[in-house]
CSV table of C-alpha atoms in Angstrom, one decimal:
chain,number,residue,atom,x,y,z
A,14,UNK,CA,-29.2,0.7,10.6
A,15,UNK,CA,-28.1,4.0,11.8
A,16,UNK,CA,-26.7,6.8,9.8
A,17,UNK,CA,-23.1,8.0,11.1
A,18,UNK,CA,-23.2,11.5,9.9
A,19,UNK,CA,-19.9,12.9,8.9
A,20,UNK,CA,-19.6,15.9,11.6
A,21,UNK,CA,-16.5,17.4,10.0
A,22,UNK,CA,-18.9,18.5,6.8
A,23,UNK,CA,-21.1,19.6,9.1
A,24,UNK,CA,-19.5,22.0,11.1
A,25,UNK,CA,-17.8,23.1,7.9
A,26,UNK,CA,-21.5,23.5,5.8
A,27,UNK,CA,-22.6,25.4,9.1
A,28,UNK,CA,-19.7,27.7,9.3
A,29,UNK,CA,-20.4,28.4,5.8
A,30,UNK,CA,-24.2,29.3,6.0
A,31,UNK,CA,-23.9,31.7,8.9
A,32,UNK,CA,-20.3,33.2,8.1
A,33,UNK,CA,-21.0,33.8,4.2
A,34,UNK,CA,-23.8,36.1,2.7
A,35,UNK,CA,-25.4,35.6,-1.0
A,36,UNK,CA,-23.0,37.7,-2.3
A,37,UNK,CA,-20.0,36.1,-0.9
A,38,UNK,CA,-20.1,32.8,-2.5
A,39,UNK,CA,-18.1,31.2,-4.3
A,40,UNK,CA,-19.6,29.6,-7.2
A,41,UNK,CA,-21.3,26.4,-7.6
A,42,UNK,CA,-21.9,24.6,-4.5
A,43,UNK,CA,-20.0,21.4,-3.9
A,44,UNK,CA,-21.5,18.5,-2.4
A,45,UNK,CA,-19.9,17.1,0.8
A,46,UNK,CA,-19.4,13.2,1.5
A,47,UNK,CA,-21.9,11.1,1.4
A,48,UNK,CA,-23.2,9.6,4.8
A,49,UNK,CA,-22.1,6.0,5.7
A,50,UNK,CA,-24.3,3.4,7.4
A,51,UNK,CA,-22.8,1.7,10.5
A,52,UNK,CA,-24.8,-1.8,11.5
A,53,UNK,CA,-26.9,-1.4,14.4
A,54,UNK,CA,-25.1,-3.2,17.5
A,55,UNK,CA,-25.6,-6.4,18.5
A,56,UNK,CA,-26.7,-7.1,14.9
A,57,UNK,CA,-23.8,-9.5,14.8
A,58,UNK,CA,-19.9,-9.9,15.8
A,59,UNK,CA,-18.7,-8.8,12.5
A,60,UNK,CA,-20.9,-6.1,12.2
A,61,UNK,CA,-19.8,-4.8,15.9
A,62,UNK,CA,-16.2,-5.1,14.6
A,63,UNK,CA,-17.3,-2.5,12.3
A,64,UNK,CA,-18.5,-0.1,14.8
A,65,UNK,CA,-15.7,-0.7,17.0
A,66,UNK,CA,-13.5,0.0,14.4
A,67,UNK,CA,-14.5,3.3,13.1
A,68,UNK,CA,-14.8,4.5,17.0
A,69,UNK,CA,-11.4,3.8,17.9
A,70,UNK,CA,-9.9,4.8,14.5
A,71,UNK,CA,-12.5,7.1,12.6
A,72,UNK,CA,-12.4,4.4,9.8
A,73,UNK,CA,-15.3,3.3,7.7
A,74,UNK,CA,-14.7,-0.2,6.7
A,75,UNK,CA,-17.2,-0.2,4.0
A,76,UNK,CA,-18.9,-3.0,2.1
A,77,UNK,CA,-21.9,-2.2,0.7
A,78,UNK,CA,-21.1,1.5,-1.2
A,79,UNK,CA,-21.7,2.7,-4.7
A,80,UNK,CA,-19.3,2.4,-8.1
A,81,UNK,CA,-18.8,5.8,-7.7
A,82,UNK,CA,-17.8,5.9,-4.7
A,83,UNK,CA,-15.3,3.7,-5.2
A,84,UNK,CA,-14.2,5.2,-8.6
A,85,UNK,CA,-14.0,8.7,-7.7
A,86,UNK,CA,-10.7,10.9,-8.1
A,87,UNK,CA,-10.5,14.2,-8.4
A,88,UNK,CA,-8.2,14.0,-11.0
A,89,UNK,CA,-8.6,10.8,-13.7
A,90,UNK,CA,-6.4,8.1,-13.7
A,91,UNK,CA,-7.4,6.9,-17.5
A,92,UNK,CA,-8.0,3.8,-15.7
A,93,UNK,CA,-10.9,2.0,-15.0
A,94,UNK,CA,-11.6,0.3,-12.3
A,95,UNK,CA,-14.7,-2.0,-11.0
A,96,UNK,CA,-15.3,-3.6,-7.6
A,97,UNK,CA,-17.0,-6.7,-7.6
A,98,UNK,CA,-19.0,-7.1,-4.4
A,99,UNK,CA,-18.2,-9.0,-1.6
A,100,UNK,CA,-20.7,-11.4,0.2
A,101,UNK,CA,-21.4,-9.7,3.2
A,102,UNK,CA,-21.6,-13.3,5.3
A,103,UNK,CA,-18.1,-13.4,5.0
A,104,UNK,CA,-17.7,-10.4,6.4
A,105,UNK,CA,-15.9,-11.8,9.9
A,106,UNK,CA,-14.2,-14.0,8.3
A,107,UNK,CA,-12.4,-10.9,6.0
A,108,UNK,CA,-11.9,-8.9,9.2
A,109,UNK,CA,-9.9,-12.0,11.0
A,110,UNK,CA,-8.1,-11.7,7.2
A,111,UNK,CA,-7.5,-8.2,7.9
A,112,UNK,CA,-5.6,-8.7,11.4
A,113,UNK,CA,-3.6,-11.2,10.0
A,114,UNK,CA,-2.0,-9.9,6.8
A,115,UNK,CA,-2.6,-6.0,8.0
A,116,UNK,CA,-3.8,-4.5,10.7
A,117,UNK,CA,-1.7,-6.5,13.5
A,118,UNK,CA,1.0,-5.3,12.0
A,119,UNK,CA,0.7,-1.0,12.9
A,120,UNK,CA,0.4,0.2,16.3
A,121,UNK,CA,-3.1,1.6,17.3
A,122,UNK,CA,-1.7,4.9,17.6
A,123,UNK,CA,-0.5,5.2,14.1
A,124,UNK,CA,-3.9,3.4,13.3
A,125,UNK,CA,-5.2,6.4,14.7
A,126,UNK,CA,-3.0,9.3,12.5
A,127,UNK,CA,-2.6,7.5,9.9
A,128,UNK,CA,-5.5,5.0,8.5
A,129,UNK,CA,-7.6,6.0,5.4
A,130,UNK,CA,-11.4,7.5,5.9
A,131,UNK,CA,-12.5,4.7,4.1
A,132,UNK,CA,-11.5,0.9,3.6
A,133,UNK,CA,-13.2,-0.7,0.8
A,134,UNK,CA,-14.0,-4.9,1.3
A,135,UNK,CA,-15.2,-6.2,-1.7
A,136,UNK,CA,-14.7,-9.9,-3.6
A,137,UNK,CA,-12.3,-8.4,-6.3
A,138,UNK,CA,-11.1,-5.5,-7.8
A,139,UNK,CA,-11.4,-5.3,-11.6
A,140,UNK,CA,-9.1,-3.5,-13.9
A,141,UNK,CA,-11.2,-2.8,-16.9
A,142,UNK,CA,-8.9,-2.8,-20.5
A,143,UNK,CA,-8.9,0.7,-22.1
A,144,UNK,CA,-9.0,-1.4,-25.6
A,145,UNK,CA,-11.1,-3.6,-27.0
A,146,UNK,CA,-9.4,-7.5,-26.9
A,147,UNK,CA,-7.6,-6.4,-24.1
A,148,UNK,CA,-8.0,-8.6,-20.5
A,149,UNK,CA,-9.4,-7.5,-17.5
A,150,UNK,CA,-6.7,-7.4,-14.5
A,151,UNK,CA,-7.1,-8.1,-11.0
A,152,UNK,CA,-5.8,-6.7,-7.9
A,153,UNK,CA,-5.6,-8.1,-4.4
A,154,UNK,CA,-5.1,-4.2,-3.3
A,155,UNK,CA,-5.5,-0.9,-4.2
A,156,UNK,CA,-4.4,3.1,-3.0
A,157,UNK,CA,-7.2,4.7,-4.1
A,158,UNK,CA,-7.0,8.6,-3.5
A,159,UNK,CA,-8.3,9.2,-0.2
A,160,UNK,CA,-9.0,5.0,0.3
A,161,UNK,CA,-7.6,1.8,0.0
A,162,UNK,CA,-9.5,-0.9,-1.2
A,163,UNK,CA,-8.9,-4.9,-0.4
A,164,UNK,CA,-10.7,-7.9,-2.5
A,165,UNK,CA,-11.2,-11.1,-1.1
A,166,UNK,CA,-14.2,-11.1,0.7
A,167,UNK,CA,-15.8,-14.6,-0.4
A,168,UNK,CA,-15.4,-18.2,0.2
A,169,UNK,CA,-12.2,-18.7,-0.7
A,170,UNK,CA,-10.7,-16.8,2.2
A,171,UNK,CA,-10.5,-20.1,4.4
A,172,UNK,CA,-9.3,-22.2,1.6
A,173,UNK,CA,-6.3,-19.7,0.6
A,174,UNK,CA,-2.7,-21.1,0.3
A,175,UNK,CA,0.0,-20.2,2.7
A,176,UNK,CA,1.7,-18.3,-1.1
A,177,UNK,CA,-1.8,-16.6,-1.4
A,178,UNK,CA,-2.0,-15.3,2.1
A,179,UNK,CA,1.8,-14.0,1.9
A,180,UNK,CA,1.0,-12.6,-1.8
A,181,UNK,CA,-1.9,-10.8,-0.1
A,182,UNK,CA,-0.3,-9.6,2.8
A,183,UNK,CA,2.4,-8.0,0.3
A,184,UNK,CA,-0.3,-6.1,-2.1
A,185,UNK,CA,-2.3,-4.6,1.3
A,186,UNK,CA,0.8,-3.7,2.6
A,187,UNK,CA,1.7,-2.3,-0.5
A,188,UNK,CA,-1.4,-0.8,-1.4
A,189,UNK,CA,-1.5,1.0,2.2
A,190,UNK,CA,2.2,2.4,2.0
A,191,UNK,CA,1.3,3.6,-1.3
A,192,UNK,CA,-1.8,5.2,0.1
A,193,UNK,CA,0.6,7.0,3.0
A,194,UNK,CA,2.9,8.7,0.2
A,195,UNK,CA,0.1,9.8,-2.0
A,196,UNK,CA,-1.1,11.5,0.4
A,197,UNK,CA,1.7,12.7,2.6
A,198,UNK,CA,1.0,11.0,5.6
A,199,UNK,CA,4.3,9.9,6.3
A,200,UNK,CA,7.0,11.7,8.2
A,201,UNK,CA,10.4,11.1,6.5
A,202,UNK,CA,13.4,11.9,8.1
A,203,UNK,CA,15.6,14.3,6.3
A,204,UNK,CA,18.5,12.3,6.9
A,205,UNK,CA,17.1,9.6,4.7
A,206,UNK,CA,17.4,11.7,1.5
A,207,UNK,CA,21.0,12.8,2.5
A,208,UNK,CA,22.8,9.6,1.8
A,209,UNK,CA,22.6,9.4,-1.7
A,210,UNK,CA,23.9,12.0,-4.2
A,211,UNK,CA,20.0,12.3,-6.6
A,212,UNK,CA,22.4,14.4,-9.1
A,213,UNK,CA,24.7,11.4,-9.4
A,214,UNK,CA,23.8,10.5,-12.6
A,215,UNK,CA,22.0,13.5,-13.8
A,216,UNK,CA,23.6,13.7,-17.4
A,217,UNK,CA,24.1,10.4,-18.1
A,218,UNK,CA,23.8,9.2,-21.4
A,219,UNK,CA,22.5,6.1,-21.1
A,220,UNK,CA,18.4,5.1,-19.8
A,221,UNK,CA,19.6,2.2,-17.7
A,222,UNK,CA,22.1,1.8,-15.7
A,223,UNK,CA,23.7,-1.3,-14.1
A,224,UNK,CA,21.9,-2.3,-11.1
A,225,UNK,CA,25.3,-3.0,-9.1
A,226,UNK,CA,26.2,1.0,-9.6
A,227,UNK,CA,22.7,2.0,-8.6
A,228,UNK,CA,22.7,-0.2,-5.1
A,229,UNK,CA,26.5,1.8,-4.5
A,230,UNK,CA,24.9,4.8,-4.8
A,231,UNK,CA,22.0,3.4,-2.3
A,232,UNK,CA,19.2,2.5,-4.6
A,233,UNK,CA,16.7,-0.2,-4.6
A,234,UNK,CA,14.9,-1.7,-7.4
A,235,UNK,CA,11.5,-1.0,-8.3
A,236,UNK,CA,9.0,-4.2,-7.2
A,237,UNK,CA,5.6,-2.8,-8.1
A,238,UNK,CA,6.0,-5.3,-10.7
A,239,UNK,CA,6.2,-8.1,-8.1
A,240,UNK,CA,2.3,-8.1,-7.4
A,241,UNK,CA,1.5,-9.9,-10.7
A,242,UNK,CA,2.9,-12.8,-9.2
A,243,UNK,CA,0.9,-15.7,-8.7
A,244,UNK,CA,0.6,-19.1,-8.0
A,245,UNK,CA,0.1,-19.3,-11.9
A,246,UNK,CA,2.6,-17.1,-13.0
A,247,UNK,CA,5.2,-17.3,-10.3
A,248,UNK,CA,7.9,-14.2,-11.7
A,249,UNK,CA,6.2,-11.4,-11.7
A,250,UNK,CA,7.9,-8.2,-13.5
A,251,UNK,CA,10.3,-7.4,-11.3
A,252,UNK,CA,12.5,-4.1,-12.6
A,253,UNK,CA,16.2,-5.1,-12.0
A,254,UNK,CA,17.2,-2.6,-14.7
A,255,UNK,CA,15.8,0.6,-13.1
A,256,UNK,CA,15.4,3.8,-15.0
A,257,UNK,CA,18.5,6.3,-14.1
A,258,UNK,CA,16.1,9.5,-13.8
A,259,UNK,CA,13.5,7.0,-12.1
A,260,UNK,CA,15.5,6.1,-9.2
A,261,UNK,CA,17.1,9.2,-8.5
A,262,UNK,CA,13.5,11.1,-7.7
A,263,UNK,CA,13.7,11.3,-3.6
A,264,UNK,CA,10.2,10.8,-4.1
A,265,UNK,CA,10.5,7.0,-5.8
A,266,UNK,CA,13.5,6.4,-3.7
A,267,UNK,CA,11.5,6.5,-0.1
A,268,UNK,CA,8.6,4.5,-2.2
A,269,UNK,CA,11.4,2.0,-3.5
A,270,UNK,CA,12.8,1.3,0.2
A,271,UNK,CA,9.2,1.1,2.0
A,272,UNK,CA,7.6,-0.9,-0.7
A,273,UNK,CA,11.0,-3.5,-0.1
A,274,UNK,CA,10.7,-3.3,3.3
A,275,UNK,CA,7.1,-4.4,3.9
A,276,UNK,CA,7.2,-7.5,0.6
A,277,UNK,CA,10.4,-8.6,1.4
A,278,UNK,CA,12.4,-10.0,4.0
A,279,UNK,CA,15.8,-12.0,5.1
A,280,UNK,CA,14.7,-14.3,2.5
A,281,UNK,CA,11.8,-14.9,0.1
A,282,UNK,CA,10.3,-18.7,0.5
A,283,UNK,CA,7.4,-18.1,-1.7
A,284,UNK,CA,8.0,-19.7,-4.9
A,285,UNK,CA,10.7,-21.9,-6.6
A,286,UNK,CA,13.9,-20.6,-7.6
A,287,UNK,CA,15.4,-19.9,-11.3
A,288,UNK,CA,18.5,-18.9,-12.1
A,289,UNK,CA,19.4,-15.1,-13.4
A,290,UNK,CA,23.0,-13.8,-14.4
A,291,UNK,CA,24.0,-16.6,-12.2
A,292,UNK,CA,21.8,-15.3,-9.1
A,293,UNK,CA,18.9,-17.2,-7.8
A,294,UNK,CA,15.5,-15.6,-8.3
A,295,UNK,CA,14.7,-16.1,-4.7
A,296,UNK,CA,18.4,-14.3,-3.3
A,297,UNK,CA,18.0,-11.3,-5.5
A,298,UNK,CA,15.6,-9.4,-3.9
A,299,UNK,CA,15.7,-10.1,-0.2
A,300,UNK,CA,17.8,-8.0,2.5
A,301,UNK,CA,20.2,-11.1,3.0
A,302,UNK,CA,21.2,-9.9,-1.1
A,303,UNK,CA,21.0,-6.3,-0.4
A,304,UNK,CA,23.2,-6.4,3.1
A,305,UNK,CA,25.6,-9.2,2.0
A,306,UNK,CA,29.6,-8.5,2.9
A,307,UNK,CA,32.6,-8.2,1.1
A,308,UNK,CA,35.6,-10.8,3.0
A,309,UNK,CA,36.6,-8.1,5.2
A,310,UNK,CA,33.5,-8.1,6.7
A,311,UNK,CA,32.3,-5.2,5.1
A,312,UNK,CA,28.7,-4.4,3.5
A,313,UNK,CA,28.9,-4.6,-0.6
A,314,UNK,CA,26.5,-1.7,-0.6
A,315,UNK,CA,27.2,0.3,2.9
A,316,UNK,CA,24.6,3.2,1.7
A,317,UNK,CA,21.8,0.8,1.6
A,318,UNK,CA,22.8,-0.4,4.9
A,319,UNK,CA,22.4,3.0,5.7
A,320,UNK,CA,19.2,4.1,4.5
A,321,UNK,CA,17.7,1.0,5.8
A,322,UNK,CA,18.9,1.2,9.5
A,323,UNK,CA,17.4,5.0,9.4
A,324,UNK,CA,14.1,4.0,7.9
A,325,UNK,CA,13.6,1.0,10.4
A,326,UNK,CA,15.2,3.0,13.4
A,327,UNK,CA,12.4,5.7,13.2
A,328,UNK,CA,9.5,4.1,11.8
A,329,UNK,CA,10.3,2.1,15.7
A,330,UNK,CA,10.6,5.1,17.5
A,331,UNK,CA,8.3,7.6,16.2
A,332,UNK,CA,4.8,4.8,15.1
A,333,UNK,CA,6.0,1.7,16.9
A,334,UNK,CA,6.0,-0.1,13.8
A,335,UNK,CA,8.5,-2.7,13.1
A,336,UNK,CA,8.8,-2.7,9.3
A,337,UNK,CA,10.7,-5.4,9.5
A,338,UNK,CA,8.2,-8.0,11.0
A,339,UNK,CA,5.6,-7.0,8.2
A,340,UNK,CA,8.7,-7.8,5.5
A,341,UNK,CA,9.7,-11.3,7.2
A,342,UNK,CA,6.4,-12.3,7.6
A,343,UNK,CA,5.1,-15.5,6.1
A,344,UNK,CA,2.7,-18.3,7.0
């Protein structure tokens, strides 16, 4: 194995020693990042992959790292997460995974600008209850503060469904825009957050409001809730009663609109549909719902037409990503 040295930290820890004297310091020493191991090449394919990777995009996809690692934020969560190791043999098969559901999806320049230090591959990811009695959770995904981490590096990778794969594509996707915001990667035009009026509803009295007068003020539900769907329990917690305050923050409005437009596309063929208020489950949260027209020909909710044509206009033009492909995508 050789040891890939970060050389950010140490140009930094070098600039420090000769630039600052005894007196100059300023308190307690911090420890930079760990080193990562790359495999030696020609070890195998996958592990070549590996190296490849982090050449091109300065991108550790890491397997075989500590707890803490993994765990660490610099400020707490309150929750506890676990990873569950992955097998390493299925290491190749988990990259050809990642191509499918992810990495195909982004250009290699926004690859470049945009991907996390560190990728973390392991077999699950385990939500640990605060409470005693309490189950453990799993995720597929995870935004971790300066990481994302993916689960599903075992032997069921070439068994999954075609609802698994497209459930897993979702949470990566999901997990990665996430990862973006956090961390202000993102360039959002302004003219996104001038369609809608975020004082609309300022004083109003009520928590909830309709979700028919939040879409004609161009607002999207919430469908964080959507990634507890499963094969097993096929509905997930989808919010269609969004939060007044909630949805007016620019901040969960952009989140909102990206998190739609890479789960969701013209329709939703994953699981069976059930009907709500007299609207299917499986038409109520696709763009064919949120662009329908009125008999003139008109669009029901013209500011979410809007907002969406900006969002996939410059996403095209400035990352030549298609945010629409990753959305529509199923298999």
């Amino acid at each position: 194995m050789k040891t890939i040295r970060l050389i950010v930290a140490t140009l930094i820890a070098l600039s420090l020693g000769s630039a600052c004297s005894d007196d100059d310091k300023l308190g307690t020493d911090i420890p930079l990042a760990p080193p990562y191991t790359l495999p030696e090449r020609g070890e195998s394919e996958a592990g070549d992959r590996v190296i490849d990777f982090f050449e091109k995009y300065s991108s550790f996809l890491l397997y075989n790292f500590t707890q803490e690692d993994f765990q660490w934020e610099t400020v707490s969560s309150g929750l506890k997460y676990e990873a569950v190791y992955g097998d390493s043999q299925y290491l190749g098969d988990m990259l050809e995974f990642l191509d499918e559901i992810w990495l195909d999806f982004y250009s290699d320049k926004f690859k470049q600008e945009k991907f996390p230090f560190k990728i973390f591959l392991m077999d699950s990811i385990a939500q640990r209850p605060k409470w005693e009695g309490q189950p453990t959770t799993y995720h597929r995904a995870l935004a971790r503060e300066t990481a994302v981490a993916i689960a599903g590096m075992n032997g069921d990778l070439k068994q999954m469904t075609a609802k698994n794969k497209k459930l897993c594509k979702d949470a990566v996707n999901v997990a990665f825009v996430t990862f973006l915001l956090n961390q202000n990667k993102l360039d959002i035009p302004a003219e996104f957050y001038a369609v809608s009026d975020y004082t609309k509803f300022a004083s109003y009295s009520q928590l909830q409001i309709e979700p028919d007068i939040l879409r004609s003020y161009g607002y999207l539900p919430n469908v964080e809730g959507e990634l507890s769907i499963s094969e097993w329990s096929p509905y997930g917690t989808i919010s269609e009663w969004a939060t007044g305050t909630w949805s007016m923050d620019p901040k969960n409005d952009i989140k909102s609109f990206l998190l739609n437009m890479v789960m969701h596309g013209n329709d939703f063929p994953v699981f069976e549909n059930y009907p709500s208020n007299g609207v299917k489950y499986a038409d109520r949260f696709t763009w064919n719902y949120y662009l329908q027209k009125n008999a003139d020909g008109s669009y029901k909710w013209p500011l979410i037409k809007k907002k969406l044509d900006i969002l996939e206009n410059y996403f095209k033009d400035k990352y030549q990503v298609d945010l629409a492909v990753i959305g529509n995508k199923t298999y």
